[in-house]
Amino acid sequence: MAVGEPLLLDSLAQRDEQLKREEGVTELSPMRLRMEKFTKEQQREIVQALEKLDGKKFRIDEWQRKEGGGGITCVLQDGNVFEKAGVGVSVVYGTLPKPAILKMRANHKNIADEDNIPDSLEFFAAGLSLVVHPKNPMAPTVHLNYRYFETTKPDGSPGAWWFGGGSDLTPSYLFDEDAIQFHKTLKEVCDKHDKEYYPRFKKWCDEYFYNKHRGEARGIGGIFFDDLDETVSDKENTFAFISDALKSFIPTYIPIVSKRKDMPFTEKEKEWQQIRRGKYVEFNLVHDRGTAFGLNTPGARVESILMSLPLTASWKYMYEPEPNSREARLVEVLRNPKEWV
Amino acid sequence: MAVGEPLLLDSLAQRDEQLKREEGVTELSPMRLRMEKFTKEQQREIVQALEKLDGKKFRIDEWQRKEGGGGITCVLQDGNVFEKAGVGVSVVYGTLPKPAILKMRANHKNIADEDNIPDSLEFFAAGLSLVVHPKNPMAPTVHLNYRYFETTKPDGSPGAWWFGGGSDLTPSYLFDEDAIQFHKTLKEVCDKHDKEYYPRFKKWCDEYFYNKHRGEARGIGGIFFDDLDETVSDKENTFAFISDALKSFIPTYIPIVSKRKDMPFTEKEKEWQQIRRGKYVEFNLVHDRGTAFGLNTPGARVESILMSLPLTASWKYMYEPEPNSREARLVEVLRNPKEWV
């Protein structure tokens, strides 16, 4: 190789490190670096907003993956308002084996040419994930995740890319006004970008966050989507949508939890929250594809993946809410998802 | 069809019901009926022994599967000694679809002739499962399961059969004498039938009850085996082995929990137990094939499957035992399974 020729054999991780060092991250940088920068900024803002409400500080762990990439995991545990709140950013540079390429090609033709599927491909994934479990059973658990995925062709040129994500609310006690407020904000954010997004992503959310073995939804939904690629919209517009959706988290959730965090509750109501927490654990460990993907990724940081689990949960045999109780109404809604806006 | 001809079109479940009604269950009955009778007898004895130790009664639920079969689920919850104890018997008459037949044929050639694989086959499964979570963190959790599986060929003649099962101990605090006692009894039972059983099944247990994503065993093991069929021993001898193994439960576990149930413990030790309970939940929901099979069986009684989950569990981010502590020693042993006898 002649001096001055680009080092094509360098890994994507190395090339990105060099880019960041030499040019910083601007609107002209590759989406990989912009998404990493944006999620890290948002992580700081969200951590600050939750700390302000709670009064207790997050523990902040920065970690590296020896295969490339790394992340920042922030956890606030046993706080004043929050039982457990985890806000994590992860950046992964990795290699897709041929079976994974073939599988992904079903939805993303650009990943490789049909007549030339390579044995492996470099990929990049970056995202922010958060789960917040408040102490007060009247305050709902919330989950949010926005991620960007990209592959590189063997010659180093861009392959496929897509965004995914969403946000959903899981109350133990249902306040219709909270559910309406949560969905309303998400709908506004969606409508700003595409009127078809909200109905489509709301339905997708109800279908995805479904605890099949229990015959009920995990919570009262929100939005969820995967595979947002060039067949839906261009990269710039999709990033703008993702950015708006992520930025809407603080103004949506903080008011809801502020209203609920000091409400009185009984021991029995706390017990119900613990039962619902158990079902949350069931969904995450049995059905959630993201958790399964994480736990099966070599070198994955397990404690960052499982920060989504609540501090405490309970399983009581045959525990059923009393007929016509508030608990029974929640279950009714979980079995028959509602249109909130 | 002429009068007097056997009703071959009747289901296996119906034929077995008729047999039980008309002839009762004796040593000459099909293994299906003998296994059902035996596990139900053992269930009663185990329930009585646990009730005697606890002072509180089990809730006993008898249930039917509309597809054939049913079971008895016994649960003692929030007792004096036991946080949660579940002892269940289930009897399932069902139909295996072709993909399941092809998969099972890898280990059981008798399931169907190679040149004549049917689209579906009737099967029978009966077994006893138990999980006992004591309150005192010094007293170990125990799990046991013994099961019998049989298929019927399309003409109604017997197809393949096999037994599976085992028993394993999961302490939060390790008392070597308990681990030795537990393994010693299992080894004696195994040795009585085949000197090769214990080393083989002990290893199988260490490999099966492995929380892969945590890099540690669920507990200190015991024995585990599947696929005990005619290639290993005949049906009568295998049933005799299963019977001895199941009957050894009370004399092994009751003395261990009796010794530990009133030991003093600190709040910190209770906390450690709750952390360990969390890892137990992780194994059962992420890795346990029996739980996955159950949750994916149409019409399954979810509360009977998930009775294995503890009453309470906890997940603390990055919780690590102090170096050289008793907690650290347990983790060390879970990472490097020991030979106890």
XYZ file of C-alpha atoms in Angstrom, chain A residues 59 61 63 73-75 77 84 212-214 274 278-279 281-282 285-286 295-296 301-304 306-307 309-319, chain B residues 59 61 63 73-75 77 84 212-214 274 278-279 281-282 285-286 295-296 301-304 306-307 309-319:
74
model
C -23.884 7.011 39.876
C -20.079 4.669 34.989
C -17.108 1.880 30.150
C -24.458 4.072 32.352
C -26.125 6.357 34.889
C -28.138 4.834 37.714
C -31.015 3.844 43.155
C -34.447 2.980 40.411
C -48.065 -12.782 25.590
C -48.084 -15.457 28.315
C -50.184 -13.140 30.523
C -44.718 -4.909 43.433
C -42.979 -8.665 38.635
C -44.845 -8.615 35.340
C -39.547 -8.252 34.875
C -41.350 -11.062 33.046
C -36.614 -11.205 30.518
C -38.998 -13.383 28.492
C -27.527 -10.648 26.843
C -26.388 -12.618 23.797
C -22.083 -5.182 29.972
C -24.853 -7.148 31.688
C -25.382 -4.627 34.488
C -26.102 -1.918 31.896
C -30.399 -5.202 33.307
C -30.518 -1.711 34.843
C -35.150 -4.223 36.151
C -36.839 -2.680 39.178
C -35.132 -2.549 42.576
C -37.809 -4.858 43.989
C -40.530 -7.090 42.571
C -42.947 -9.665 43.853
C -44.734 -12.785 42.607
C -47.819 -13.891 44.508
C -49.527 -17.046 43.347
C -52.953 -16.375 41.778
C -53.018 -12.754 42.886
C -53.472 -23.846 48.936
C -55.765 -26.084 43.160
C -57.211 -27.904 37.266
C -50.860 -27.115 42.021
C -50.072 -26.721 45.716
C -48.624 -23.445 46.964
C -47.043 -18.588 50.528
C -42.979 -19.585 48.918
C -24.725 -17.864 31.117
C -25.075 -14.074 30.998
C -23.803 -13.874 34.602
C -32.967 -10.924 47.696
C -33.131 -11.915 41.446
C -30.547 -14.117 39.740
C -35.598 -15.232 38.445
C -33.143 -14.406 35.662
C -37.108 -16.585 32.773
C -34.102 -16.293 30.442
C -45.076 -20.529 28.603
C -45.265 -21.449 24.912
C -51.630 -22.636 33.274
C -49.158 -19.766 33.653
C -49.565 -19.470 37.435
C -48.533 -23.119 37.819
C -44.388 -19.398 37.430
C -44.989 -20.698 40.952
C -40.565 -17.564 41.127
C -39.813 -16.287 44.618
C -42.270 -14.141 46.546
C -39.780 -11.252 46.466
C -36.598 -10.456 44.583
C -34.297 -7.505 44.148
C -31.956 -6.051 41.535
C -29.312 -3.607 42.712
C -27.075 -2.083 40.105
C -23.463 -3.310 40.362
C -24.018 -5.015 43.700
